[in-house]
Coordinates of C-alpha atoms in Angstrom, one line a residue:
Chain X
A1 CA 0.0 0.0 0.0
A2 CA 1.2 3.5 -0.7
G3 CA 2.6 5.4 2.2
V4 CA 3.4 9.0 3.0
I5 CA 6.2 10.2 0.9
Q6 CA 8.6 12.9 2.1
S7 CA 11.4 14.6 0.2
P8 CA 14.3 15.1 0.5
R9 CA 15.3 12.4 3.0
H10 CA 18.4 14.3 4.1
L11 CA 19.1 18.0 3.8
I12 CA 22.2 20.0 4.9
K13 CA 22.0 23.7 5.1
E14 CA 24.0 26.6 6.4
K15 CA 22.8 29.0 9.0
R16 CA 20.5 31.7 7.6
E17 CA 19.7 29.7 4.6
T18 CA 16.2 28.5 3.5
A19 CA 14.8 25.0 3.2
T20 CA 11.7 23.5 1.7
L21 CA 10.4 20.1 2.8
K22 CA 7.8 18.3 0.8
C23 CA 5.1 15.8 1.8
Y24 CA 2.9 13.6 -0.4
P25 CA 0.1 12.1 1.7
I26 CA -1.4 8.6 1.3
P27 CA -3.9 8.7 -1.7
R28 CA -7.3 10.0 -0.7
H29 CA -6.0 11.4 2.7
D30 CA -7.1 15.0 3.0
T31 CA -5.3 16.0 6.2
V32 CA -1.6 16.6 6.6
Y33 CA 0.4 17.2 9.8
W34 CA 3.9 18.3 10.4
Y35 CA 6.0 17.3 13.4
Q36 CA 9.5 18.2 14.5
Q37 CA 11.6 15.7 16.5
G38 CA 14.9 16.9 18.1
P39 CA 17.6 14.5 19.2
G40 CA 16.3 12.4 22.1
Q41 CA 13.0 14.1 22.2
D42 CA 9.4 13.2 21.3
P43 CA 7.8 14.6 18.2
Q44 CA 6.4 18.1 18.6
F45 CA 3.4 19.2 16.5
L46 CA 4.0 22.1 14.2
I47 CA 1.0 22.7 11.9
S48 CA -1.8 20.8 10.1
F49 CA -4.0 21.3 7.1
Y50 CA -7.4 19.9 6.2
E51 CA -8.8 20.3 2.7
K52 CA -6.0 22.8 1.9
M53 CA -6.9 25.0 4.8
Q54 CA -4.8 25.4 8.0
S55 CA -6.6 23.5 10.7
D56 CA -4.3 23.7 13.7
K57 CA -1.1 25.5 14.6
G58 CA 1.4 24.4 17.2
S59 CA 4.8 25.5 18.2
I60 CA 5.9 26.6 14.7
P61 CA 8.4 29.5 14.6
D62 CA 7.4 32.5 12.6
R63 CA 10.3 31.8 10.3
F64 CA 8.5 28.7 9.1
S65 CA 5.4 28.6 6.9
A66 CA 3.5 25.8 5.3
Q67 CA 0.7 25.2 2.9
Q68 CA -1.3 22.4 1.3
F69 CA -1.9 22.4 -2.4
S70 CA -4.8 21.3 -4.6
D71 CA -3.3 17.8 -5.0
Y72 CA -3.1 17.6 -1.2
H73 CA 0.6 17.6 -1.0
S74 CA 2.2 19.9 1.5
E75 CA 5.3 21.9 1.8
L76 CA 7.1 23.3 4.9
N77 CA 9.2 26.3 4.1
M78 CA 11.9 27.2 6.6
S79 CA 13.8 30.5 6.4
S80 CA 16.7 32.0 8.4
L81 CA 17.7 28.6 9.5
E82 CA 19.3 28.3 13.0
L83 CA 21.4 25.6 14.5
G84 CA 18.5 24.6 16.7
D85 CA 16.4 23.8 13.7
S86 CA 18.5 20.6 13.1
A87 CA 16.0 17.8 13.7
L88 CA 13.9 15.1 12.0
Y89 CA 10.8 16.5 10.4
F90 CA 7.9 14.1 10.0
C91 CA 4.8 14.5 7.9
A92 CA 1.8 12.5 8.7
S93 CA -1.5 12.1 6.9
S94 CA -5.0 11.0 7.8
L95 CA -8.4 10.6 6.2
A96 CA -10.2 13.5 7.8
T97 CA -9.2 15.0 11.1
G98 CA -9.3 12.9 14.2
N99 CA -8.4 9.7 12.5
I100 CA -5.3 7.6 12.6
Q101 CA -2.2 9.4 11.5
Y102 CA 0.4 7.6 9.3
F103 CA 3.9 9.0 9.3
G104 CA 6.3 9.4 6.5
A105 CA 10.0 8.4 6.7
G106 CA 11.0 11.9 7.6
T107 CA 13.5 14.5 6.5
R108 CA 16.6 14.8 8.5
L109 CA 17.7 18.5 8.4
S110 CA 21.2 19.4 9.5
V111 CA 22.0 23.1 9.9
L112 CA 25.7 23.8 10.0
Chain V
Q1 CA 3.6 18.7 34.3
K2 CA 3.7 17.3 30.8
E3 CA 0.4 16.7 29.1
V4 CA 1.3 13.0 28.3
E5 CA 3.7 11.2 30.6
Q6 CA 5.2 7.7 30.2
N7 CA 6.9 5.5 32.8
S8 CA 10.5 6.2 33.0
G9 CA 12.8 3.9 31.1
P10 CA 14.8 2.3 29.8
L11 CA 12.9 -1.0 30.2
S12 CA 14.7 -4.3 29.8
V13 CA 13.0 -7.6 29.6
P14 CA 14.2 -11.1 28.7
E15 CA 13.0 -12.7 25.4
G16 CA 9.6 -14.3 25.9
A17 CA 8.6 -12.1 28.8
I18 CA 5.8 -9.6 29.0
A19 CA 6.7 -6.0 28.6
S20 CA 4.4 -3.4 30.3
L21 CA 4.4 0.2 29.2
N22 CA 2.4 2.9 30.9
C23 CA 1.1 6.3 30.0
T24 CA -1.0 9.0 31.8
Y25 CA -2.5 12.1 30.2
S26 CA -3.8 15.3 31.6
D27 CA -6.7 16.3 29.4
R28 CA -9.8 14.5 30.7
G29 CA -11.7 15.2 27.4
S30 CA -9.2 13.3 25.2
Q31 CA -10.9 10.7 23.0
S32 CA -8.2 8.9 21.0
F33 CA -5.1 7.1 22.2
F34 CA -2.3 5.5 20.2
W35 CA 0.9 3.6 20.7
Y36 CA 3.6 4.1 18.2
R37 CA 6.9 2.2 17.9
Q38 CA 9.9 4.1 16.7
Y39 CA 13.3 2.6 15.9
S40 CA 16.3 4.9 16.2
G41 CA 16.3 7.5 13.3
K42 CA 13.1 6.1 11.8
S43 CA 9.5 7.3 11.7
P44 CA 6.8 6.4 14.3
E45 CA 4.9 3.3 13.3
L46 CA 1.4 2.7 14.6
I47 CA 1.1 -0.3 16.9
M48 CA -2.3 0.2 18.5
S49 CA -5.2 2.6 18.6
I50 CA -7.8 2.6 21.4
Y51 CA -10.9 4.8 21.9
S52 CA -13.0 3.2 24.6
N53 CA -12.4 1.9 28.1
G54 CA -11.2 -1.6 28.4
D55 CA -8.8 -3.8 26.6
K56 CA -8.0 -4.1 22.9
E57 CA -5.9 -7.0 21.7
D58 CA -4.0 -7.4 18.4
G59 CA -1.7 -10.4 18.2
R60 CA 0.9 -10.1 20.9
F61 CA -0.1 -6.5 21.8
T62 CA -2.9 -5.5 24.2
A63 CA -3.8 -1.9 24.8
Q64 CA -5.7 -0.9 28.0
L65 CA -7.6 2.3 28.5
N66 CA -9.0 3.7 31.7
K67 CA -10.5 7.2 31.1
A68 CA -11.5 7.7 34.7
S69 CA -7.9 7.2 35.8
Q70 CA -6.6 8.9 32.6
Y71 CA -4.4 6.0 32.0
V72 CA -3.3 4.0 28.9
S73 CA -1.1 1.0 28.8
L74 CA 0.5 -1.4 26.3
L75 CA 1.3 -5.0 27.1
I76 CA 3.7 -6.9 24.7
R77 CA 3.5 -10.7 25.3
D78 CA 6.2 -13.1 24.2
S79 CA 8.6 -10.2 23.7
Q80 CA 11.1 -10.6 20.9
P81 CA 14.5 -8.9 20.3
S82 CA 12.9 -7.2 17.3
D83 CA 10.5 -5.4 19.7
S84 CA 13.5 -3.4 21.0
A85 CA 12.6 0.2 20.2
T86 CA 11.2 3.3 21.7
Y87 CA 7.4 3.2 22.3
L88 CA 5.6 6.5 22.1
C89 CA 2.2 7.0 23.7
A90 CA 0.2 9.6 21.8
V91 CA -3.0 11.3 22.7
N92 CA -5.4 13.2 20.4
M93 CA -6.4 16.0 22.7
V94 CA -9.6 18.0 22.5
R95 CA -8.9 21.6 21.4
E96 CA -10.9 24.6 20.4
T97 CA -9.5 24.5 16.9
S98 CA -10.7 21.9 14.4
G99 CA -7.3 20.2 14.3
S100 CA -6.4 16.9 15.9
R101 CA -2.8 17.1 16.7
L102 CA -1.1 14.3 18.5
T103 CA 0.6 15.0 21.8
F104 CA 3.3 12.5 22.5
G105 CA 4.9 11.2 25.7
E106 CA 8.6 11.3 26.0
G107 CA 8.8 7.6 25.0
T108 CA 9.9 4.4 26.8
Q109 CA 13.0 2.7 25.4
L110 CA 12.4 -1.1 25.5
T111 CA 15.2 -3.6 25.1
V112 CA 14.4 -7.3 24.8
N113 CA 17.4 -9.4 25.6
P114 CA 17.9 -12.8 23.8

C-alpha cells in the first residue's frame, strides 16, 4: 500500500539559509500534519492542514510557513535557519481529522 | 507537568517475557489514544489505537484504557528482540481548533534481551 512520501530524506544547510520540505500524503487522505523531533525528544506538533486550509497550529516558529496544495501535497518552508532547527521533520496524513495518522519516513535536516 | 507522561525507562526484559508500558494524560476530554513504535532514526509506526475503556488485543499486543484514571497501557506478550525500540504514547487532545494534533509522551525505550 502507498505510504506517506517525504522529500528530501536528508538536507544539509548553512545558518540563515532556507529549506523546503515536501510531503505527499497517502492517496485520498485529506489531512496533513507536520511534526519536529529533536535528538532524544518526542515529536512536537508544528501545523496541520485539512482540505487545503490550515486546521491547527502548534509551536511553529514565525520563520516557518507551510501550505497544502490542490493535489493535497504539503510543503514546509523554513527560512533564516538556525542551528537549533536541526531535527527530524515528519509529515503524517489521515483521512479527515481525528483519524489515525500515518507517518512518512521523515526528512533529516542538519543546519551547520 | 507534561500533558502526556510515560513510565521512565529504559525498560529491559528477557525474550519471551511480558513488557508493560504505561502512560498517563492530563486532558480528561481526550478521545483517541495511540501507541507508536519508533526505531532509532526512523519514523513512528502505529502499533495500536484505542478509543473506549477496556482492553483491545491485536496479536501479541494489548492496549488498555481507563479514562476515569486517565491511564493508557500497552502490554507486549512473548517479547522478541525485534520489539526493541522506543514506544511512544500519543493522545489526540480536545482543542478549540478543528485540528487533531497528537501530543506524545517522551517515550519508553524497550530492550528485549535474547
